[in-house]
Coordinates of C-alpha atoms in Angstrom, one line a residue:
Chain A
M1 CA -0.1 9.3 18.2
I2 CA -2.4 12.5 16.4
K3 CA 0.5 13.8 15.0
Q4 CA 1.6 10.6 13.0
I5 CA -2.0 10.2 12.0
I6 CA -2.3 13.4 10.5
N7 CA 1.0 13.1 9.1
L8 CA 0.3 9.9 7.4
A9 CA -3.1 11.4 6.0
W10 CA -1.1 14.3 4.5
L11 CA 1.5 11.6 3.0
D12 CA -1.6 9.6 1.6
L13 CA -3.5 12.6 0.3
I14 CA -0.5 13.9 -1.8
N15 CA 0.4 10.2 -2.8
I16 CA -3.3 9.4 -4.2
S17 CA -3.3 12.9 -5.9
R18 CA -0.4 12.0 -8.3
N19 CA -1.8 8.4 -8.8
A20 CA -3.8 7.7 -12.0
I21 CA -5.8 5.4 -10.1
F22 CA -7.4 8.1 -7.8
W23 CA -8.4 10.3 -11.2
V24 CA -9.8 7.4 -12.9
I25 CA -12.1 6.6 -9.8
L26 CA -12.8 10.3 -9.3
I27 CA -14.3 11.0 -12.8
S28 CA -16.1 7.7 -12.7
L29 CA -17.8 9.4 -9.4
L30 CA -18.3 12.8 -11.5
V31 CA -20.1 10.4 -14.5
M32 CA -22.0 9.1 -12.1
T33 CA -23.2 12.4 -10.3
V34 CA -24.1 13.5 -13.9
T35 CA -25.8 10.2 -14.7
V36 CA -27.9 10.7 -11.7
A37 CA -28.4 14.5 -11.7
F38 CA -29.6 15.2 -15.4
L39 CA -29.4 11.8 -17.5
L40 CA -31.4 9.7 -15.5
P41 CA -35.6 10.1 -16.1
A42 CA -37.5 11.4 -13.1
E43 CA -40.2 8.3 -14.3
R44 CA -40.2 4.9 -15.3
N45 CA -42.2 5.5 -19.2
I46 CA -43.7 2.5 -18.9
E47 CA -46.4 3.3 -22.0
Q48 CA -43.1 3.4 -24.4
S49 CA -42.1 -0.2 -24.3
L50 CA -46.0 -1.6 -25.7
F51 CA -46.9 -0.7 -28.8
F52 CA -50.3 -1.7 -30.3
L53 CA -52.1 -2.4 -34.0
D54 CA -55.6 -3.0 -33.4
L55 CA -57.2 -5.0 -36.4
S56 CA -60.7 -5.7 -34.6
P57 CA -63.9 -4.6 -36.7
G58 CA -64.3 -0.5 -36.1
Q59 CA -60.9 -0.7 -34.1
Q60 CA -62.7 -0.7 -30.7
F61 CA -59.9 -1.7 -28.5
Q62 CA -58.3 1.6 -29.7
A63 CA -60.8 3.5 -28.7
T64 CA -61.2 2.0 -25.5
L65 CA -57.5 2.2 -24.6
L66 CA -57.3 5.9 -26.1
Q67 CA -60.7 7.1 -23.7
G68 CA -58.1 5.1 -20.9
G69 CA -55.4 7.6 -21.2
L70 CA -53.0 6.0 -23.4
E71 CA -51.0 8.2 -26.0
K72 CA -52.0 8.1 -29.7
E73 CA -48.2 7.8 -30.6
I74 CA -48.1 4.7 -29.6
F75 CA -50.9 3.1 -32.1
F76 CA -49.3 1.8 -35.3
T77 CA -51.7 1.3 -38.6
E78 CA -49.9 -1.7 -40.3
Q79 CA -48.1 -4.5 -39.5
G80 CA -45.1 -4.4 -40.7
A81 CA -44.6 -0.8 -39.5
L82 CA -45.1 -2.4 -36.0
E83 CA -42.4 -5.1 -36.6
D84 CA -39.9 -2.5 -37.9
H85 CA -40.4 -0.4 -34.6
I86 CA -39.8 -3.5 -32.4
Q87 CA -36.7 -4.6 -34.1
E88 CA -35.2 -1.1 -33.9
N89 CA -36.4 -0.4 -30.3
R90 CA -34.5 -2.5 -28.2
G91 CA -36.8 -3.9 -25.2
S92 CA -40.2 -2.9 -26.7
R93 CA -43.1 -5.1 -27.4
G94 CA -45.7 -4.8 -29.6
I95 CA -49.3 -6.3 -29.4
I96 CA -51.7 -7.0 -32.6
L97 CA -55.5 -6.7 -31.1
R98 CA -58.0 -8.7 -32.9
G99 CA -61.7 -10.2 -32.0
T100 CA -64.2 -8.3 -30.0
P101 CA -64.3 -6.8 -26.5
A102 CA -66.4 -10.0 -25.8
A103 CA -63.8 -12.2 -27.1
P104 CA -60.4 -10.1 -27.7
R105 CA -57.2 -12.3 -29.3
L106 CA -53.9 -10.9 -28.5
E107 CA -50.5 -11.3 -30.6
L108 CA -47.5 -10.3 -29.2
I109 CA -44.6 -9.2 -31.1
Q110 CA -41.2 -8.9 -29.4
E111 CA -37.5 -9.9 -30.2
G112 CA -36.4 -13.2 -28.5
A113 CA -38.2 -15.4 -26.1
V114 CA -40.5 -14.8 -23.8
G115 CA -41.4 -16.3 -20.4
E116 CA -44.5 -18.0 -19.4
G117 CA -44.8 -15.9 -16.6
T118 CA -44.4 -12.9 -18.3
L119 CA -47.1 -13.7 -20.7
K120 CA -49.5 -14.1 -17.7
I121 CA -48.9 -10.7 -16.3
L122 CA -49.1 -9.3 -20.0
G123 CA -52.5 -10.7 -20.4
A124 CA -53.8 -9.4 -16.7
Q125 CA -52.8 -6.0 -17.2
L126 CA -54.1 -5.7 -20.4
A127 CA -57.8 -7.8 -20.1
P128 CA -59.2 -4.8 -18.1
L129 CA -57.9 -2.2 -20.4
L130 CA -59.2 -3.9 -23.4
T131 CA -62.7 -4.3 -22.0
G132 CA -62.8 -0.9 -20.4
V133 CA -62.4 -1.9 -17.0
A134 CA -59.6 1.1 -17.6
N135 CA -61.2 4.1 -17.3
P136 CA -60.3 5.3 -13.8
A137 CA -63.5 6.0 -12.3
A138 CA -63.7 2.1 -12.2
Y139 CA -60.6 1.6 -10.1
Q140 CA -59.3 3.1 -6.6
I141 CA -56.0 3.8 -5.1
Q142 CA -55.4 3.3 -1.6
I143 CA -52.1 5.0 -0.3
I144 CA -50.5 3.3 3.0
D145 CA -48.4 6.1 4.0
P146 CA -50.0 9.5 2.7
D147 CA -47.0 11.6 3.9
R148 CA -44.6 9.6 1.5
E149 CA -43.4 11.5 -1.6
A150 CA -43.5 9.4 -4.9
L151 CA -39.9 9.1 -5.2
P152 CA -38.2 10.0 -8.7
L153 CA -36.2 7.3 -10.5
N154 CA -33.6 8.7 -10.6
L155 CA -33.2 9.7 -7.3
E156 CA -33.8 5.4 -6.6
A157 CA -30.3 5.4 -7.8
L158 CA -28.7 7.2 -5.3
P159 CA -27.8 4.7 -2.4
P160 CA -26.4 2.1 -4.4
L161 CA -24.3 4.9 -6.1
L162 CA -23.3 6.4 -2.8
T163 CA -22.2 2.4 -1.5
F164 CA -20.6 1.9 -4.5
E165 CA -19.0 5.1 -4.1
V166 CA -17.7 4.6 -0.7
L167 CA -16.8 1.0 -1.4
A168 CA -14.6 2.0 -4.7
L169 CA -13.1 4.7 -2.6
G170 CA -11.9 2.8 0.8
F171 CA -11.3 -0.8 -0.9
L172 CA -9.6 -0.1 -4.0
L173 CA -7.5 3.0 -3.0
A174 CA -6.1 1.5 0.5
A175 CA -5.7 -1.4 -1.3
V176 CA -3.3 0.4 -3.7
L177 CA -1.8 2.4 -1.9
L178 CA -0.6 -0.5 0.5
F179 CA 0.9 -2.3 -2.8
Q180 CA 2.8 0.5 -4.1
E181 CA 4.7 1.2 -0.8
R182 CA 5.1 -3.0 -0.9
E183 CA 6.5 -2.4 -4.0
E184 CA 8.8 0.6 -3.3
G185 CA 10.1 -1.4 -0.1
L186 CA 8.3 1.6 2.1
H187 CA 7.1 -0.6 4.8
R188 CA 10.7 -0.9 5.8
A189 CA 10.9 2.6 6.2
L190 CA 7.7 2.6 8.5
Q191 CA 8.7 -0.3 10.5
V192 CA 11.7 1.7 11.7
S193 CA 9.7 4.7 12.7
P194 CA 7.7 5.4 15.5
A195 CA 4.6 5.1 13.6
G196 CA 3.0 1.9 14.2
P197 CA 0.0 -0.3 12.4
A198 CA -3.0 1.8 14.6
S199 CA -1.6 5.4 13.4
Y200 CA -1.3 3.7 9.6
I201 CA -4.8 2.7 9.8
G202 CA -6.0 6.1 11.5
G203 CA -4.1 8.1 8.8
R204 CA -5.6 6.2 5.4
L205 CA -9.0 6.2 7.2
L206 CA -8.9 9.8 7.7
V207 CA -7.7 10.4 4.1
L208 CA -10.5 8.4 2.9
W209 CA -13.2 9.7 5.2
G210 CA -12.4 13.3 3.7
L211 CA -12.5 12.2 0.3
G212 CA -16.0 9.8 0.7
L213 CA -17.6 12.5 2.7
I214 CA -16.6 15.2 0.2
S215 CA -17.8 12.9 -2.9
G216 CA -20.3 11.5 -1.2
M217 CA -22.1 14.7 0.3
L218 CA -21.5 16.7 -3.7
L219 CA -23.5 13.8 -5.2
I220 CA -26.2 14.2 -2.3
L221 CA -26.3 18.1 -2.7
L222 CA -26.7 18.0 -6.7
T223 CA -29.4 15.6 -6.2
V224 CA -31.8 15.7 -3.6
G225 CA -30.4 18.9 -2.5
W226 CA -29.8 19.5 1.6
P227 CA -31.3 16.2 2.8
A228 CA -33.2 16.7 6.5
R229 CA -31.0 13.9 8.4
I230 CA -27.9 15.0 7.3
L231 CA -25.6 13.6 10.4
E232 CA -27.4 10.6 10.0
I233 CA -26.0 10.6 6.2
M234 CA -22.4 11.7 7.0
A235 CA -22.4 9.3 9.8
L236 CA -23.3 6.4 7.6
L237 CA -21.0 7.4 5.0
L238 CA -18.1 7.5 7.2
L239 CA -18.5 4.2 8.2
G240 CA -19.3 2.8 4.9
T241 CA -16.0 4.3 4.1
A242 CA -14.4 3.1 6.7
F243 CA -15.3 -0.7 6.7
F244 CA -14.1 -0.7 3.1
T245 CA -10.8 1.3 3.8
L246 CA -10.4 -1.6 6.6
L247 CA -11.0 -4.5 4.6
G248 CA -9.2 -3.4 1.7
L249 CA -6.4 -3.1 4.0
A250 CA -6.7 -6.2 5.6
L251 CA -7.4 -8.5 2.2
A252 CA -4.1 -6.3 0.5
V253 CA -1.4 -7.5 3.2
F254 CA -2.0 -11.0 1.9
F255 CA -0.5 -9.9 -1.6
R256 CA 2.7 -8.8 -2.9
S257 CA 1.4 -7.0 -6.1
L258 CA -2.2 -5.7 -7.5
S259 CA -1.8 -8.2 -10.3
E260 CA -1.4 -11.2 -7.6
W261 CA -4.5 -9.4 -5.7
F262 CA -6.7 -8.8 -8.7
F263 CA -8.8 -12.0 -9.0
I264 CA -9.4 -12.2 -5.2
G265 CA -9.5 -8.8 -5.1
V266 CA -12.0 -8.3 -7.5
A267 CA -14.3 -11.1 -6.5
V268 CA -14.4 -9.4 -3.0
L269 CA -15.4 -6.0 -4.5
L270 CA -18.4 -8.3 -6.4
I271 CA -19.8 -9.9 -3.5
N272 CA -20.4 -6.6 -2.1
M273 CA -21.7 -5.1 -5.4
A274 CA -24.3 -7.9 -5.3
P275 CA -26.6 -6.0 -3.0
L276 CA -26.2 -3.3 -5.6
L277 CA -28.2 -5.9 -8.4
S278 CA -31.0 -6.1 -6.2
T279 CA -32.0 -2.4 -6.4
I280 CA -31.4 -2.9 -10.9
I281 CA -33.3 -6.2 -10.8
P282 CA -36.0 -6.1 -8.2
G283 CA -36.9 -9.7 -8.5
F284 CA -33.5 -10.5 -7.4
A285 CA -33.4 -10.4 -3.7
P286 CA -32.4 -13.4 -1.8
A287 CA -31.9 -13.2 2.2
F288 CA -28.0 -13.9 1.6
L289 CA -27.4 -10.5 0.2
N290 CA -29.1 -9.0 3.7
L291 CA -25.5 -10.4 5.3
I292 CA -23.5 -8.4 3.0
P293 CA -22.3 -5.1 4.5
S294 CA -22.9 -3.4 1.8
A295 CA -26.4 -4.2 1.8
F296 CA -26.8 -2.2 5.6
L297 CA -25.0 0.6 4.2
M298 CA -27.4 0.7 0.8
Q299 CA -30.6 0.0 3.3
G300 CA -29.4 2.9 5.9
L301 CA -28.6 5.5 3.3
E302 CA -31.7 4.4 1.7
G303 CA -33.4 5.0 5.0
A304 CA -31.8 8.2 6.3
L305 CA -32.1 9.8 2.5
F306 CA -36.0 8.9 1.9
G307 CA -37.3 7.6 5.1
R308 CA -37.6 4.2 3.7
G309 CA -36.0 0.6 5.0
A310 CA -34.7 -0.2 8.2
A311 CA -33.9 2.4 11.2
S312 CA -30.9 3.7 10.2
S313 CA -29.8 4.0 13.9
I314 CA -30.1 0.1 14.0
T315 CA -27.9 0.4 10.7
L316 CA -25.6 2.6 12.5
V317 CA -25.2 0.2 15.4
V318 CA -24.4 -2.7 13.6
L319 CA -22.0 -0.8 11.5
L320 CA -20.1 0.6 14.1
L321 CA -19.6 -2.8 15.8
I322 CA -18.8 -4.8 11.9
N323 CA -16.2 -1.5 11.8
I324 CA -14.5 -2.3 15.3
G325 CA -14.4 -5.5 15.0
M326 CA -12.4 -5.1 11.3
G327 CA -10.7 -2.1 12.7
L328 CA -9.2 -5.3 15.1
I329 CA -8.5 -7.8 12.6
T330 CA -7.0 -5.3 10.1
W331 CA -4.7 -4.0 13.0
V332 CA -3.6 -7.6 14.0
L333 CA -3.0 -8.6 10.2
L334 CA -0.7 -5.3 9.6
R335 CA 1.3 -5.9 12.6
R336 CA 1.9 -9.5 11.8
K337 CA 2.1 -8.9 8.0
I338 CA 3.6 -6.0 7.5
W339 CA 5.3 -4.9 10.8
G340 CA 7.0 -7.5 12.5
E341 CA 5.9 -8.2 15.9
G342 CA 8.7 -6.7 17.6
L343 CA 7.9 -3.4 19.1
S344 CA 4.6 -2.8 17.1
Chain B
M1 CA 26.2 1.6 24.5
I2 CA 24.2 -1.1 22.8
K3 CA 24.5 -4.3 24.3
V4 CA 24.0 -7.6 22.3
Q5 CA 23.9 -11.0 24.6
K6 CA 23.2 -14.1 23.1
L7 CA 20.7 -13.7 20.5
F8 CA 19.2 -17.0 19.3
Y9 CA 16.4 -17.1 16.3
D10 CA 14.6 -19.6 14.8
Y11 CA 11.9 -18.2 11.6
G12 CA 10.4 -21.5 11.7
G13 CA 10.5 -22.6 15.1
R14 CA 11.5 -26.0 14.1
G15 CA 15.1 -25.9 15.5
Q16 CA 16.9 -24.2 12.4
Y17 CA 18.4 -20.9 13.6
A18 CA 19.0 -18.1 11.4
V19 CA 21.0 -16.4 14.2
R20 CA 23.0 -18.2 17.0
E21 CA 24.7 -17.2 20.2
V22 CA 25.3 -13.3 18.8
S23 CA 26.7 -11.2 21.2
F24 CA 28.5 -8.0 20.9
T25 CA 28.6 -4.4 22.3
I26 CA 29.3 -1.3 20.7
G27 CA 30.4 1.4 22.5
D28 CA 29.6 5.5 22.5
G29 CA 31.2 6.8 19.6
E30 CA 31.8 3.6 17.9
I31 CA 31.2 2.2 14.6
F32 CA 30.6 -1.3 15.0
G33 CA 30.9 -3.4 11.4
F34 CA 29.0 -6.7 10.9
L35 CA 30.6 -8.3 7.6
G36 CA 29.2 -11.4 6.2
P37 CA 28.1 -12.7 3.4
S38 CA 24.1 -13.1 1.7
G39 CA 22.1 -15.4 4.2
A40 CA 24.6 -14.8 6.9
G41 CA 22.0 -13.3 9.3
K42 CA 23.0 -9.8 9.2
S43 CA 19.5 -8.1 8.6
T44 CA 18.4 -11.1 11.0
V45 CA 20.3 -9.5 13.7
Q46 CA 19.8 -5.9 12.5
N47 CA 16.0 -6.8 12.6
L48 CA 16.3 -8.1 16.1
I49 CA 18.1 -5.4 17.4
T50 CA 16.3 -2.8 15.9
G51 CA 12.9 -4.4 17.8
I52 CA 11.1 -5.6 14.3
L53 CA 11.8 -8.9 15.3
P54 CA 10.7 -10.5 18.6
L55 CA 13.2 -11.5 20.9
Q56 CA 13.3 -15.3 21.1
Q57 CA 15.9 -16.1 23.1
G58 CA 18.5 -13.3 24.4
E59 CA 19.1 -9.8 25.5
V60 CA 19.3 -6.4 23.8
S61 CA 19.6 -3.6 25.9
Y62 CA 20.4 0.1 24.7
D63 CA 22.4 1.9 27.6
G64 CA 21.2 -0.6 30.4
V65 CA 17.5 -0.3 29.3
S66 CA 15.9 -3.3 27.8
L67 CA 15.2 -2.9 24.1
Q68 CA 11.5 -4.4 25.2
E69 CA 11.3 -1.6 27.7
G70 CA 10.9 1.3 25.3
G71 CA 7.8 0.4 23.2
R72 CA 7.6 2.3 19.8
S73 CA 8.9 5.5 21.1
F74 CA 12.2 3.6 20.9
F75 CA 12.6 4.5 17.1
N76 CA 12.8 8.2 18.0
K77 CA 16.6 7.2 19.2
I78 CA 17.5 5.7 16.1
G79 CA 18.0 6.1 12.2
V80 CA 18.5 3.6 9.7
S81 CA 19.5 3.5 6.0
F82 CA 18.6 1.0 3.8
E83 CA 20.8 -0.5 1.1
H84 CA 17.7 -0.4 -1.1
P85 CA 16.5 2.9 -1.3
N86 CA 12.7 2.8 -0.3
L87 CA 11.1 6.0 -1.0
Y88 CA 7.7 7.7 -2.4
P89 CA 8.4 8.1 -6.2
A90 CA 5.6 10.3 -6.5
L91 CA 7.0 12.6 -3.7
T92 CA 9.6 15.2 -4.1
G93 CA 12.8 14.4 -2.4
L94 CA 11.9 17.2 0.3
E95 CA 8.4 16.0 0.7
N96 CA 9.9 12.3 1.4
L97 CA 11.8 13.9 4.1
K98 CA 9.3 16.7 5.7
Y99 CA 6.7 13.8 5.8
Y100 CA 8.9 11.0 7.5
R101 CA 10.3 13.8 9.9
G102 CA 6.3 14.3 11.2
F103 CA 6.4 10.7 12.5
F104 CA 9.1 11.7 15.3
A105 CA 8.1 13.1 18.6
G106 CA 11.8 14.5 19.2
P107 CA 13.8 17.4 17.9
T108 CA 14.9 17.0 14.4
Q109 CA 16.7 18.5 11.6
D110 CA 15.9 20.4 9.0
P111 CA 15.2 18.6 5.7
L112 CA 16.7 21.1 3.1
T113 CA 19.9 21.4 5.5
L114 CA 20.5 17.6 5.4
M115 CA 19.5 17.3 1.8
E116 CA 22.0 20.0 1.0
R117 CA 24.6 18.0 3.7
V118 CA 24.3 15.4 1.4
G119 CA 25.1 16.9 -1.9
L120 CA 21.0 16.9 -3.0
G121 CA 20.0 20.7 -2.3
E122 CA 19.2 21.2 -5.8
A123 CA 17.1 18.4 -6.4
A124 CA 15.1 19.0 -3.2
H125 CA 11.5 19.7 -5.2
K126 CA 12.4 17.0 -7.8
K127 CA 10.0 14.0 -7.7
T128 CA 12.4 10.8 -6.4
R129 CA 11.2 8.7 -9.0
E130 CA 13.4 10.8 -11.3
Y131 CA 16.4 10.2 -8.8
S132 CA 19.6 8.3 -9.6
R133 CA 20.1 5.5 -7.7
G134 CA 23.3 7.3 -6.2
M135 CA 20.3 10.2 -5.2
K136 CA 18.1 8.3 -3.6
Q137 CA 21.0 6.2 -1.5
R138 CA 21.9 9.7 -0.3
L139 CA 18.5 10.8 0.3
V140 CA 17.7 7.7 2.4
L141 CA 20.7 8.1 4.4
A142 CA 19.4 12.1 4.9
R143 CA 16.4 10.2 6.1
S144 CA 17.8 8.0 8.3
L145 CA 19.6 11.1 10.3
L146 CA 16.1 13.3 10.0
N147 CA 15.4 12.4 14.5
Q148 CA 19.2 13.3 15.6
P149 CA 19.2 9.9 16.1
H150 CA 21.1 8.5 18.9
Y151 CA 22.0 5.0 17.4
L152 CA 22.5 4.6 13.7
F153 CA 22.0 1.7 11.7
L154 CA 23.7 1.7 8.4
D155 CA 22.9 -1.0 5.5
E156 CA 25.6 -0.7 2.5
P157 CA 25.6 2.8 2.4
T158 CA 28.3 3.1 -0.3
S159 CA 27.0 0.8 -2.2
G160 CA 26.6 1.5 -5.9
L161 CA 28.0 5.4 -5.4
D162 CA 30.4 6.9 -7.2
P163 CA 34.3 7.5 -5.9
N164 CA 33.2 11.1 -5.0
T165 CA 29.8 10.6 -3.3
A166 CA 31.0 7.7 -1.5
E167 CA 33.7 9.7 0.3
Q168 CA 31.1 12.0 1.2
I169 CA 28.9 9.9 2.6
R170 CA 32.2 8.5 4.5
E171 CA 32.6 12.0 5.8
I172 CA 29.3 12.0 7.3
I173 CA 29.4 8.9 9.1
R174 CA 32.9 10.1 10.5
E175 CA 31.3 13.4 11.7
K176 CA 28.1 11.2 13.0
K177 CA 30.7 8.8 15.3
E178 CA 31.5 12.0 17.4
E179 CA 27.6 12.9 18.0
C180 CA 26.1 9.1 18.2
G181 CA 26.2 6.9 20.9
G182 CA 26.7 3.9 18.2
I183 CA 26.7 3.0 14.5
F184 CA 25.6 -0.3 13.4
L185 CA 27.3 -0.5 9.5
T186 CA 26.4 -3.8 7.8
T187 CA 28.5 -4.1 4.7
H188 CA 30.1 -6.2 2.5
N189 CA 33.0 -3.4 1.6
M190 CA 36.3 -4.6 3.2
H191 CA 37.9 -1.3 2.4
L192 CA 34.7 0.6 4.2
A193 CA 35.0 -1.5 7.1
S194 CA 38.6 -1.4 7.5
E195 CA 38.8 2.4 6.9
L196 CA 35.6 3.5 8.6
C197 CA 34.8 0.9 11.6
D198 CA 36.2 0.6 14.9
R199 CA 35.3 -3.2 15.2
V200 CA 34.1 -5.4 13.2
A201 CA 32.6 -8.9 13.2
L202 CA 32.6 -11.2 10.8
L203 CA 29.2 -13.6 10.6
N204 CA 28.8 -16.7 9.1
N205 CA 25.8 -18.9 9.3
G206 CA 23.6 -17.0 11.6
E207 CA 27.7 -17.1 14.0
I208 CA 30.3 -14.7 15.0
V209 CA 33.2 -16.1 13.6
A210 CA 35.6 -13.5 14.9
Q211 CA 35.1 -9.7 15.9
D212 CA 38.0 -7.5 16.9
T213 CA 39.4 -4.1 15.4
P214 CA 40.3 -4.4 11.8
R215 CA 44.1 -3.9 12.5
N216 CA 43.8 -7.1 15.0
L217 CA 42.1 -9.5 12.7
Q218 CA 44.3 -8.5 10.0
L219 CA 47.3 -8.8 11.6
E220 CA 46.2 -12.1 13.8
Y221 CA 45.3 -13.8 10.2
G222 CA 47.5 -12.5 7.9
E223 CA 51.6 -13.2 7.6
R224 CA 54.0 -10.9 8.4
A225 CA 55.6 -10.1 5.3
F226 CA 56.7 -7.7 2.8
K227 CA 56.1 -8.1 -0.8
A228 CA 59.0 -5.8 -2.7
E229 CA 58.7 -5.3 -6.6
Y230 CA 62.6 -4.5 -7.9
S231 CA 64.7 -4.0 -11.1
D232 CA 67.1 -6.6 -11.9
N233 CA 69.2 -6.2 -15.2
G234 CA 66.7 -3.9 -16.6
E235 CA 63.6 -6.7 -15.6
L236 CA 61.2 -6.1 -13.2
Q237 CA 61.1 -8.8 -10.0
E238 CA 58.8 -9.9 -7.3
K239 CA 59.8 -11.3 -3.9
I240 CA 58.2 -11.7 -0.7
F241 CA 60.1 -11.3 2.1
F242 CA 59.9 -12.9 5.6
P243 CA 61.2 -10.9 8.7
E244 CA 61.6 -13.9 10.9
R245 CA 64.2 -14.8 8.3
E246 CA 67.8 -14.0 8.8
E247 CA 68.3 -14.5 5.0
D248 CA 65.7 -12.4 3.7
R249 CA 66.4 -9.4 6.4
V250 CA 70.0 -9.4 4.6
Q251 CA 68.5 -9.6 1.5
L252 CA 65.7 -6.7 1.9
K253 CA 68.4 -4.7 3.0
D254 CA 70.7 -4.8 0.5
L255 CA 68.3 -4.3 -2.2
I256 CA 67.1 -1.2 -0.1
A257 CA 70.7 -0.1 -0.3
S258 CA 70.9 -0.8 -4.1
N259 CA 67.9 1.3 -4.8
R260 CA 66.5 -0.6 -6.7
I261 CA 63.3 -1.1 -5.5
Q262 CA 60.4 0.0 -7.0
T263 CA 57.4 -1.0 -4.8
L264 CA 57.3 -2.5 -1.2
H265 CA 54.0 -3.3 0.3
S266 CA 53.3 -5.4 3.8
Q267 CA 51.6 -8.3 3.9
E268 CA 48.8 -8.4 6.4
A269 CA 45.3 -10.2 5.0
S270 CA 42.9 -7.9 4.4
L271 CA 39.4 -8.4 6.1
E272 CA 38.2 -10.6 2.8
Q273 CA 41.3 -12.9 3.1
V274 CA 40.4 -13.5 7.2
F275 CA 37.1 -14.4 6.1
I276 CA 37.9 -17.0 3.8
R277 CA 40.5 -18.6 5.9
L278 CA 37.6 -18.2 8.8
T279 CA 35.1 -19.5 7.2
G280 CA 36.2 -21.0 3.6
R281 CA 33.9 -19.0 1.8
E282 CA 34.1 -15.8 0.4
L283 CA 32.3 -12.4 1.8
T284 CA 30.7 -11.5 -1.3

């Protein structure tokens, strides 16, 4: 059986390497790696989204804000110039300051509508600055976990990207290969060979594990360097790839071609990508997202990479159990839908 | 020896049998032809006796050992060639054989030698998506021989091939007949069946309607007669003579003596005619 698995893995590897979809996925992963390593900024530059025009007598607010540490470049002297700048820079906001420190009046300039909640937060953020409380001496910072280093913004993208990477490799390639075999009638040839569904699953897992591990570790090494908990990270990558490969196979057996599979396949792909949304939109974190396996994986990777989130040992055990269940389901489905139930 | 006894198969489980009471044996070194039109149940029978479909009723044994006892290692002993070539298009012909070879546990043949044997030596390093239909067909046959199978299952092995290639394939099948424990050949091609098969079974609506040697079937269901073409005052004439009739015997004797006969053919039935006579439908 081991010989058959290795043989099938080689077969898949050659087949994959000559498949255009594999190169599309590989190039996408390369682009993501370059983006995380070199293009994403290490810090979120909040100041660059707010611009001011001080129309108060003696420009008292500007003086206070400059004293509070804001850059001189974010202050405008004419309302027209401020409005032009806001229009040209998507996502930025302008604040026109009027009145006195005792009775400040703010005028917000921005493209499109703004929610009441956002307005209240903005007001609460600006009020201490305008009244001079922003002086560093006036506030204190209490750090709960002093050993934890501040995480650069670009590295925050790493767990979701790694999750997406194993998702794309496992789920998509497993399905694409199965449809190619189905189209060519290759399952008939496999049916009458000594290789059964277990060897078939093993071969596909072996090759996608290899690809998932190599690309995942490359992404990690190029961004955070050699991680301290490398074994945990590798185990998570392997379990994640295995789960999505098994899911890809289990779903694909119900369809005859990639075009038939497309809508359902993309829907499953999007559901598994939903937890990634909560990293992009921190306010979006409904409880049901935690039930999606990709959320487990993402949290596990975050824990193993940066010492955050759930204990990775628990994640590993949960993912292992999910994989065992998924493996059995996939074996049964392949046996019923592809191999026939004779001698398989 | 392959022994198949009283096979029944019902896909839907609603009493509509695709295969009914099919029984036959294939002796060592025998080529057994399975003839029938599309939908007659040939593929179902082949899938049952190769273990792809589970047995519902009946028994299949190879050299006295029940099919169910073998598990997947049974596939080490058989070779199957398909009518519709199924190959990895992105792989070369040689790669297709090399990786398929890796599935087997026992001794296997060298893929390149096999490719040369089926006339594909020069195309060994070409991707199979560039192969013609005939080349693919030959490669699939070569693949079925990789594990030196004891039992060979061939589905329309010469379909779509040019006459020369078809003859090459027939030659290989004849060679394998000497080495194999039995060859199961499914075909619509009556000439192929008559030429290669030691015995044939005619299948209609899931049932075997007749099985015997091609010669016996042709004699049993044909007419004993001769058709002669001869010249008569410069014109070509045609007549069928029945040797049972005294008058016809004398007439034919005179015709032969007059040296006017241009062609003379016996009128035994073709397998196609036998099938039509038995079932009222055509094979193709």
